[in-house]
mmCIF file of C-alpha atoms and ligand atoms in Angstrom:
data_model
loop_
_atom_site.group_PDB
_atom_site.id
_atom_site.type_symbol
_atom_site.label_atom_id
_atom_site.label_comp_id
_atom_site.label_asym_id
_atom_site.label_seq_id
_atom_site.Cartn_x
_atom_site.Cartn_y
_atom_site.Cartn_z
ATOM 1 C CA UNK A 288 88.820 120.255 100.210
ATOM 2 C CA UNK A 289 87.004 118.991 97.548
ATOM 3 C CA UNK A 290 87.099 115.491 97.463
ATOM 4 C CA UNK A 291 87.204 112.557 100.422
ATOM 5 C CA UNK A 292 87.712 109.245 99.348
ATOM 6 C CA UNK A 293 87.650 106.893 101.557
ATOM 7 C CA UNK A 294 89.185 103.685 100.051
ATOM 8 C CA UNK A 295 91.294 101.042 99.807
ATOM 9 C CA UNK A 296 95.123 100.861 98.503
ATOM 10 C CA UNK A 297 96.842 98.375 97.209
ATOM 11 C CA UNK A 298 101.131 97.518 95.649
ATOM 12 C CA UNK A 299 100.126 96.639 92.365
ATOM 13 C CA UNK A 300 102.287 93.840 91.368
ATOM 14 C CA UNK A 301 101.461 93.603 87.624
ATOM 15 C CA UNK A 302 102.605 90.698 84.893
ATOM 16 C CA UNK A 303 102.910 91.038 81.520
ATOM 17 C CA UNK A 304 101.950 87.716 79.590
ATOM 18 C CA UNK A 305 100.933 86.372 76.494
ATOM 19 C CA UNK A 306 98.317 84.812 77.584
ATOM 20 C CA UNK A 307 96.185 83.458 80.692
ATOM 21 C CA UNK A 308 97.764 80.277 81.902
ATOM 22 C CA UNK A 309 95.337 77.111 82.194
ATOM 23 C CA UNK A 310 94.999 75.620 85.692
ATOM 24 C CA UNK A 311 98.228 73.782 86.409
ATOM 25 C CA UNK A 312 100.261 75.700 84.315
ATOM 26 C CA UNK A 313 103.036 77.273 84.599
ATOM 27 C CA UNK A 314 104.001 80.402 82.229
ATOM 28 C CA UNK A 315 106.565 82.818 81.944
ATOM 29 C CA UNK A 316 106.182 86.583 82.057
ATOM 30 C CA UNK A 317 108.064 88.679 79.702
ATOM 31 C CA UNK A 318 107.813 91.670 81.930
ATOM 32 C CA UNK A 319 106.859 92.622 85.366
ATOM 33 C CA UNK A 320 105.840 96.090 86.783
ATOM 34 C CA UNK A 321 105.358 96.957 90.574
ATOM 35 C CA UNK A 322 103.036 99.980 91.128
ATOM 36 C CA UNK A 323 100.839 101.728 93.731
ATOM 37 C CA UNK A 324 97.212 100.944 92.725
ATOM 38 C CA UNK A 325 93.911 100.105 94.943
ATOM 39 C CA UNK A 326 90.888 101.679 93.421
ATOM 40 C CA UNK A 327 90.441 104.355 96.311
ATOM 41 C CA UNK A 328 94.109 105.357 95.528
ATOM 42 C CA UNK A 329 93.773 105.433 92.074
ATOM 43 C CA UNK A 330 90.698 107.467 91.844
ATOM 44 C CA UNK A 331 91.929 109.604 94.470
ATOM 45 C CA UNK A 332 95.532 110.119 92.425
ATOM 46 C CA UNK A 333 93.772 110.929 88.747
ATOM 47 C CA UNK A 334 91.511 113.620 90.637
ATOM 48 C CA UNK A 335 94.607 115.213 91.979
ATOM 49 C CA UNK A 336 96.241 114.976 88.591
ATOM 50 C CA UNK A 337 93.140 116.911 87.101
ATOM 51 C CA UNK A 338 93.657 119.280 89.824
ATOM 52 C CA UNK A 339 91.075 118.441 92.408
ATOM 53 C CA UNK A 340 92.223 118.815 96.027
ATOM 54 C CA UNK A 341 91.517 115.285 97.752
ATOM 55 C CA UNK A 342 91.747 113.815 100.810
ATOM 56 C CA UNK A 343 92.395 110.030 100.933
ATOM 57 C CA UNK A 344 91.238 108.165 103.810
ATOM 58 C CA UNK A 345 92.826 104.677 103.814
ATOM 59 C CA UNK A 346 94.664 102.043 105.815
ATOM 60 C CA UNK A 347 98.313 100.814 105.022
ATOM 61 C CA UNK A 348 100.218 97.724 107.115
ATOM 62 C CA UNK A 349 103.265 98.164 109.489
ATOM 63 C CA UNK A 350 105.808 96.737 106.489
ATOM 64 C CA UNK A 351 108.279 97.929 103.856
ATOM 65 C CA UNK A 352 105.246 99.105 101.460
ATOM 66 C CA UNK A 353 103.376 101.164 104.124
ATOM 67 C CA UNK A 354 105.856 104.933 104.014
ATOM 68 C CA UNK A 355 106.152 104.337 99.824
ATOM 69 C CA UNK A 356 102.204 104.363 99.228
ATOM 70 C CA UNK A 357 101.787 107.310 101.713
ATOM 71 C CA UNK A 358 104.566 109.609 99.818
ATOM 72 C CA UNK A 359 103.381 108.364 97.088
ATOM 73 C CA UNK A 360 99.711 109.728 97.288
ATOM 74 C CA UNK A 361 101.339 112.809 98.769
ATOM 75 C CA UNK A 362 104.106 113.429 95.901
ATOM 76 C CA UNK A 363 100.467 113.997 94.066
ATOM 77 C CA UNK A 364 99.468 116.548 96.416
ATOM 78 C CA UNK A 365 97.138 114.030 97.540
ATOM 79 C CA UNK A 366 96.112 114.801 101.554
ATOM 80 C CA UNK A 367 97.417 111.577 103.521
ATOM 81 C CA UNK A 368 96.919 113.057 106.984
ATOM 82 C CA UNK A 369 94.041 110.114 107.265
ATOM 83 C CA UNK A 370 96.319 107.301 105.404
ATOM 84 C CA UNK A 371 97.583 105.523 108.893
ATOM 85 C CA UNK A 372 99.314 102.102 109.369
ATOM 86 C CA UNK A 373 97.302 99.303 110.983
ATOM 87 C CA UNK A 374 99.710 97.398 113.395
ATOM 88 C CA UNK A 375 100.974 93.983 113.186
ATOM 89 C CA UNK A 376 98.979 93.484 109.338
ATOM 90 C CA UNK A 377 100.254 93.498 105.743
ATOM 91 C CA UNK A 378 99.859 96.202 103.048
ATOM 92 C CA UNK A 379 97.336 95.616 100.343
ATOM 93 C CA UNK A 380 98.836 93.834 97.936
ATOM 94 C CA UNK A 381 97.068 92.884 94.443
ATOM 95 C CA UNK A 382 99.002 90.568 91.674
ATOM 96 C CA UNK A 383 97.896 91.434 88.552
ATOM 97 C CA UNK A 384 98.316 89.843 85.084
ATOM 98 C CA UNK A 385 97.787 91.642 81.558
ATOM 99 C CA UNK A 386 97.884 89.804 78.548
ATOM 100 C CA UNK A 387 98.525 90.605 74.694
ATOM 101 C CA UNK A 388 94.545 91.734 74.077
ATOM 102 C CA UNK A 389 95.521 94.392 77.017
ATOM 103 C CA UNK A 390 92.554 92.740 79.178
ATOM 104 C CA UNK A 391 93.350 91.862 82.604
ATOM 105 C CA UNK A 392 92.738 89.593 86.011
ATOM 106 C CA UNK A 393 93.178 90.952 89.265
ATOM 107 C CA UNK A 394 93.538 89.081 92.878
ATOM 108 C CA UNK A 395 93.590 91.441 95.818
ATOM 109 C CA UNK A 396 94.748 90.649 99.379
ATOM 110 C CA UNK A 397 92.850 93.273 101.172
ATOM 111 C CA UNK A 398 95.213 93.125 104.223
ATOM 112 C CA UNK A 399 95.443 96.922 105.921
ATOM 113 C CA UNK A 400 92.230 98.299 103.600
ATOM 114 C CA UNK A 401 90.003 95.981 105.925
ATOM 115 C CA UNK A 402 90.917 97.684 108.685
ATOM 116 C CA UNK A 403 89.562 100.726 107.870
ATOM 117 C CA UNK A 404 86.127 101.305 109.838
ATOM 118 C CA UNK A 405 83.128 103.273 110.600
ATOM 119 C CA UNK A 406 84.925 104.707 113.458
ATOM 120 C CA UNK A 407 87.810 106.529 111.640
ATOM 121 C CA UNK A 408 84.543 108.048 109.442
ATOM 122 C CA UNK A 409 83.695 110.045 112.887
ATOM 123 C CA UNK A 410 87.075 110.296 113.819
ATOM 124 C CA UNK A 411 87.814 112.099 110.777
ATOM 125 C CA UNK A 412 84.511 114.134 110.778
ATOM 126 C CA UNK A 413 85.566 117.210 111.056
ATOM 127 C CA UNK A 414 88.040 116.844 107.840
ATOM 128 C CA UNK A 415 85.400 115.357 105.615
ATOM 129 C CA UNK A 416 82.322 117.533 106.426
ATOM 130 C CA UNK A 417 84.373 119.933 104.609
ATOM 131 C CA UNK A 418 84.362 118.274 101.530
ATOM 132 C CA UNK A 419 81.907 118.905 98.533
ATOM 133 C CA UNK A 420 81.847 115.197 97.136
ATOM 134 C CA UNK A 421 82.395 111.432 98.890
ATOM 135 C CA UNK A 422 83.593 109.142 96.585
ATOM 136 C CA UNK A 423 83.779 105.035 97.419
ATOM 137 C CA UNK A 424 84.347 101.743 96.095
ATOM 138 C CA UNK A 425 84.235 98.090 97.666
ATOM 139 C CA UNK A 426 87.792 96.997 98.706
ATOM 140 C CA UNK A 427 86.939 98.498 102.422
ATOM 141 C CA UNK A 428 84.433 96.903 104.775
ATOM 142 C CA UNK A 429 81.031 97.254 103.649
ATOM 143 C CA UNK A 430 79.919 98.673 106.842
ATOM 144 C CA UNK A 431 82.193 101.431 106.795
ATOM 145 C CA UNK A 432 81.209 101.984 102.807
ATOM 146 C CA UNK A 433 77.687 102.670 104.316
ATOM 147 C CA UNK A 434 78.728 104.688 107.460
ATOM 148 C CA UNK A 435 80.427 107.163 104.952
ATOM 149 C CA UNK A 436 77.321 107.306 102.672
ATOM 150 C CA UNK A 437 75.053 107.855 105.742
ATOM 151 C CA UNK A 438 77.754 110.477 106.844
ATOM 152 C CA UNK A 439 77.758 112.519 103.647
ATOM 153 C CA UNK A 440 73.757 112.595 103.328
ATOM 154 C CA UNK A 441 73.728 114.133 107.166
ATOM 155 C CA UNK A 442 75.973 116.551 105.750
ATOM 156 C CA UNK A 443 74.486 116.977 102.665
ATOM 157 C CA UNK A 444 77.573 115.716 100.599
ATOM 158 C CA UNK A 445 76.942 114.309 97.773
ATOM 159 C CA UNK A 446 78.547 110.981 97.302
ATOM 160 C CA UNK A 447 79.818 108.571 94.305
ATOM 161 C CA UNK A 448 79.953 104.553 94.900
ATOM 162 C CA UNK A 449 81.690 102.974 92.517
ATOM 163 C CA UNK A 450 80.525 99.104 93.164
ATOM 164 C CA UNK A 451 84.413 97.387 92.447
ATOM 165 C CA UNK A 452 85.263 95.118 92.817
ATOM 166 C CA UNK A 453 81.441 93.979 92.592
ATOM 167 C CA UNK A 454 79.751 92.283 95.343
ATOM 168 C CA UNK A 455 76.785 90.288 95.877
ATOM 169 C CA UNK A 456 76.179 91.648 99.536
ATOM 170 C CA UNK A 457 76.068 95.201 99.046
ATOM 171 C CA UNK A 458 72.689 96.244 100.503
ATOM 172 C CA UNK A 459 71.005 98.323 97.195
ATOM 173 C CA UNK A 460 69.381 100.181 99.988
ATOM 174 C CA UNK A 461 72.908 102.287 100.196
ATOM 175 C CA UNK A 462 73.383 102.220 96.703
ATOM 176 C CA UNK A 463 69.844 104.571 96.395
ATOM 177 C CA UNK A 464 71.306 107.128 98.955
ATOM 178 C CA UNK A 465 74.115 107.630 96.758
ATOM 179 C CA UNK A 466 73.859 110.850 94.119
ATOM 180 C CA UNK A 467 75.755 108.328 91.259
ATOM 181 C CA UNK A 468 76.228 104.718 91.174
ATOM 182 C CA UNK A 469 78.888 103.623 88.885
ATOM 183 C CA UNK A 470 79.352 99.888 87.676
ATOM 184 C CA UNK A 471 81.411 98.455 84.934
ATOM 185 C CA UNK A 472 79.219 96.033 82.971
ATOM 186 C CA UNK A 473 80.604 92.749 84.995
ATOM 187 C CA UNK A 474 79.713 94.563 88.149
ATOM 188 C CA UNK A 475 76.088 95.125 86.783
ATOM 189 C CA UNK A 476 76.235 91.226 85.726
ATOM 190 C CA UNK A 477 76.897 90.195 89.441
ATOM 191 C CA UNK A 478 74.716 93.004 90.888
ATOM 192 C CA UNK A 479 71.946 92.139 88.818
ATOM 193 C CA UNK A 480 71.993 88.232 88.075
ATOM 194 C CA UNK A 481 71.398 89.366 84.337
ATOM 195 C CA UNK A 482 73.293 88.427 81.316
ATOM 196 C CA UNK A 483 75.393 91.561 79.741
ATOM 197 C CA UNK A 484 76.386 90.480 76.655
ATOM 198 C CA UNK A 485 74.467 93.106 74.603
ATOM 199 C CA UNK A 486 73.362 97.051 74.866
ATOM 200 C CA UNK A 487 69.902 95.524 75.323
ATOM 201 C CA UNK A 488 70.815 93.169 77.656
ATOM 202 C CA UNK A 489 72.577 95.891 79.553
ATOM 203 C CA UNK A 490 69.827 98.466 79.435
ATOM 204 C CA UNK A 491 67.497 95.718 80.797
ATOM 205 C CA UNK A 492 70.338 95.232 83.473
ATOM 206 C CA UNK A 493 70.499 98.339 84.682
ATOM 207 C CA UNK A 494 66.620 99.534 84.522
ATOM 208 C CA UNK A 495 66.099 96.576 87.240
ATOM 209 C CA UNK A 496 68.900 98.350 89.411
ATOM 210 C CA UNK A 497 67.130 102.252 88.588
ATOM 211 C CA UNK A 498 63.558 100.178 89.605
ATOM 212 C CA UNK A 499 65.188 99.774 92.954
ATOM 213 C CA UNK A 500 65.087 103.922 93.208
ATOM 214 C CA UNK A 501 69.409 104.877 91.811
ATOM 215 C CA UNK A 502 69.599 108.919 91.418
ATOM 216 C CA UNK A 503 71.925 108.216 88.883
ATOM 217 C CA UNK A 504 73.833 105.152 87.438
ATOM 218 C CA UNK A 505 76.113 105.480 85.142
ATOM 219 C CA UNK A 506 77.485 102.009 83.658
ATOM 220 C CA UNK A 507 80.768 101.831 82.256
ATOM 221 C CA UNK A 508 81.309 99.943 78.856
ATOM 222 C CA UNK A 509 84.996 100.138 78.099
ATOM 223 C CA UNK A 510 85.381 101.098 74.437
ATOM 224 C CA UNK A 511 81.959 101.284 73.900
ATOM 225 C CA UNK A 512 82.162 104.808 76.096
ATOM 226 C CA UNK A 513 79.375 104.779 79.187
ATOM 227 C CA UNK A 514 75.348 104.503 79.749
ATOM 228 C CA UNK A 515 73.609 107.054 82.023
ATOM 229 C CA UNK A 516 70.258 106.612 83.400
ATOM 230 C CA UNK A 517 68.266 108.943 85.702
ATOM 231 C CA UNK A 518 65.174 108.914 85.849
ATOM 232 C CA UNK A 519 63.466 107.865 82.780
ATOM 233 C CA UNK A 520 66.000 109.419 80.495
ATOM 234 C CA UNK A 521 68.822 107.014 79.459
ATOM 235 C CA UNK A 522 72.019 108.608 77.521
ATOM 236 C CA UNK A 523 74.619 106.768 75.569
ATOM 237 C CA UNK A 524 78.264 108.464 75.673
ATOM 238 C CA UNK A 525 80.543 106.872 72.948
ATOM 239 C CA UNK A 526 84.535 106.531 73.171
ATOM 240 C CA UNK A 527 86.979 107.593 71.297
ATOM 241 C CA UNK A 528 89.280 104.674 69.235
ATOM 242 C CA UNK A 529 92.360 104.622 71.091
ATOM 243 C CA UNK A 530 95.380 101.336 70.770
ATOM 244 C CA UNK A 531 95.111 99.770 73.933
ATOM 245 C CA UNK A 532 97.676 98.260 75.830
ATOM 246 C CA UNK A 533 96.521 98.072 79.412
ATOM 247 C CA UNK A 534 93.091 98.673 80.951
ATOM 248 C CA UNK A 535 94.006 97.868 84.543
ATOM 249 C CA UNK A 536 93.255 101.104 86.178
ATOM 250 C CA UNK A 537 91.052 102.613 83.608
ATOM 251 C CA UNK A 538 87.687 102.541 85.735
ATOM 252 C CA UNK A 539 89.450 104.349 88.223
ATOM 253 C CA UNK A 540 90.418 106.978 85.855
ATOM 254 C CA UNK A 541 87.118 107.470 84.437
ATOM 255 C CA UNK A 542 85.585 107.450 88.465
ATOM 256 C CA UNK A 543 88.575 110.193 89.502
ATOM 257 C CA UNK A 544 88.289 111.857 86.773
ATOM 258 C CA UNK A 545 84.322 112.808 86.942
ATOM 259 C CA UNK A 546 84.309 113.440 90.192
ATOM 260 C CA UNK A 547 87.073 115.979 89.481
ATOM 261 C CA UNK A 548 85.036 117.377 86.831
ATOM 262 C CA UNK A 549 81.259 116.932 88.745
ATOM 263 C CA UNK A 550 83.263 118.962 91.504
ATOM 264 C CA UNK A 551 84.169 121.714 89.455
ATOM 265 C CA UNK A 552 81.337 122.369 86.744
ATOM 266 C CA UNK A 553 78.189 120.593 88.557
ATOM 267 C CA UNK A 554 77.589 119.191 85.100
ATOM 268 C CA UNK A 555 76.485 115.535 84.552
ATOM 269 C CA UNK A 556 77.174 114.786 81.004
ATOM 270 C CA UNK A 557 80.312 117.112 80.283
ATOM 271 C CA UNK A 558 81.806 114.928 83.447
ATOM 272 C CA UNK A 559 80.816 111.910 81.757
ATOM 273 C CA UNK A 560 82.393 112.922 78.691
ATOM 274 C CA UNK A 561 85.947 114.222 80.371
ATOM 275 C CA UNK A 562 85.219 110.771 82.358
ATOM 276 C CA UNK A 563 85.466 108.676 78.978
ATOM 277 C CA UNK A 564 88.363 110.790 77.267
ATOM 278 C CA UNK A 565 90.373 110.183 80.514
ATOM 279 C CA UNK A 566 89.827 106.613 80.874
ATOM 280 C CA UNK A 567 90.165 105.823 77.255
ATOM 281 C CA UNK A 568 93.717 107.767 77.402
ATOM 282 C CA UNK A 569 94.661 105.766 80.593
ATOM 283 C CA UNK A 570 94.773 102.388 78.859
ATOM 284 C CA UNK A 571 97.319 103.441 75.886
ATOM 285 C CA UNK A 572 100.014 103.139 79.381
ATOM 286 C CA UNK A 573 101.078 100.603 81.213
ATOM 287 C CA UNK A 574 100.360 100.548 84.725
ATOM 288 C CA UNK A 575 97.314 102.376 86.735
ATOM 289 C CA UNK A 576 98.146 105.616 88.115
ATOM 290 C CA UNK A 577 101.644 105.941 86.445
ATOM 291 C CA UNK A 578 99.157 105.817 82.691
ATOM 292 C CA UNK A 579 97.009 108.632 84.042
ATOM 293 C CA UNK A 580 97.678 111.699 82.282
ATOM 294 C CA UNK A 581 97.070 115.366 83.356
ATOM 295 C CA UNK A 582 94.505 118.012 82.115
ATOM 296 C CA UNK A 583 96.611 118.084 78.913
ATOM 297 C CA UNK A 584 94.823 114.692 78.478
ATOM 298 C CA UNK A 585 91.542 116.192 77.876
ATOM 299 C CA UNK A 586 92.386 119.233 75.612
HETATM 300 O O1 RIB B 1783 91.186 98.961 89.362
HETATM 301 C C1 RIB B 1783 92.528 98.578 89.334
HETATM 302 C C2 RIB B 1783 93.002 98.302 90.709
HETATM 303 O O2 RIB B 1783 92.307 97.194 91.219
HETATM 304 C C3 RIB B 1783 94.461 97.943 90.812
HETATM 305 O O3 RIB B 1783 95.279 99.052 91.031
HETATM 306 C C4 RIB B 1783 94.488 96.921 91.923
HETATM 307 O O4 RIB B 1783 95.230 97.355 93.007
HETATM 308 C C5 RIB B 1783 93.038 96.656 92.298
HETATM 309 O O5 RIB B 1783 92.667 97.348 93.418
#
């Protein structure tokens, strides 16, 4: 195998507006969309589109969403044998609205994805110690987030935390055993405590969060393409100009699609590059897996 995820999943129940409504209103929707999403699914479903064999590990609920999301990661030859349904609690479920400017706001009801814990890591042990890269994200229980990471450095497998959705409490500690940390620039914000409202600001951001002792982080900056810093050396990766109707999905892309690409070639910045061709493709579709594209993508 060469990729585990362990993450979360989520029905993706997506509104098309024109714009945010104030508090108290109430707006119409001209169009509504219901997907499979949940970063760990995502990720996991644009690696397998780039041709990566993954495993998912994730949690679904006992209801009518629970059999859809697991043939749905496995009609993208997706391994599900570690997808199982939690008893007596609901799917993930995360209502979504996109407006006219494509930009989006996201509520997630965790439900089934905080059920998955640091015992399924061991119970699936002998599954994951065969694969070559861990990749993670937040919408799971912290604890089992740093179980994994401890479980791919005793194996020596390198691992990939993607900090979304951001939070406060993640112990930076973890973060440092990880071979890349990836955060968009409002994760770094919230991470950090630092304003992001310029390169500058964002260099200063993240150069606190490498002082801590990161391997790698790589921050995400939408259409301005991606920052990597290792080390002392700090390298700016542009995006191409693309018409963008939907973004909701697109960090996952650019997350599944790297680690797709780290897997195969071992090479940092051509990974980073594929990373930011993917994503920037995935937002010119609606939806989040169903606008990820295949290799053709990055020809
Ligand atoms: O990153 C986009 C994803 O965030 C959506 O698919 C939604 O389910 C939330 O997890």
């Amino acid at each position: 195998m060469d990729i585990a995820v362990i993450g979360s999943n989520m029905v993706d129940l997506i509104a098309y507006i024109d714009e945010m409504p104030k508090v108290g209103e109430t707006l119409e929707a001209e169009d509504f969309a219901m997907g499979c999403g949940g970063k760990g699914a995502n990720q996991a479903v644009a690696a397998a589109l780039l041709g990566a064999k993954v495993l998912m590990m994730s949690r679904v609920g006992d209801d009518m969403f629970a059999d859809n999301t697991i043939a749905n990661l496995a009609s993208y030859g997706v391994d599900t044998r570690h997808v199982s349904k939690v008893p007596g609690v609901s799917s993930g479920v995360a209502p979504i609205m996109v407006d006219k400017q494509s930009r989006n706001r996201i509520l997630i009801i965790p439900g089934a994805n905080k059920h998955l814990l640091p015992s399924d890591i061991d119970a699936a042990a002998d599954d994951l110690a065969w694969c070559k890269l861990i990749v993670l994200q937040l919408e799971i229980p912290l604890e089992t987030i740093y179980h994994a990471i401890d479980f791919g450095n005793s194996h020596g497998i390198p691992v990939v935390l993607n900090p979304a959705p951001a939070n406060s409490q993640l112990d930076l500690v973890y973060a440092c055993k990880c071979d890349f940390f990836v955060p968009n620039e409002t994760e770094l914000e919230i991470l950090t405590g630092l304003p992001v409202d310029s390169l500058d600001e964002i260099e200063l951001a993240a150069q606190t969060l490498m002082d801590k002792g990161l391997k790698n982080l790589i921050v995400t900056l939408g259409e301005r393409g991606a920052l990597h810093m290792h080390g002392n050396e700090k390298t700016y990766y542009p995006a191409p100009k693309v018409e963008a109707v939907d973004t909701t999905g697109a960090g996952d892309a650019f997350i599944g699609c790297f680690a797709q690409s780290y897997v195969s070639s071992g090479e940092i910045a051509t990974s980073i590059q594929r990373a930011i061709v993917y994503a920037s493709h995935s937002v010119t579709g609606k939806g989040t897996q169903t606008s990820y594209g295949d290799e053709s993508v990055l020809a």
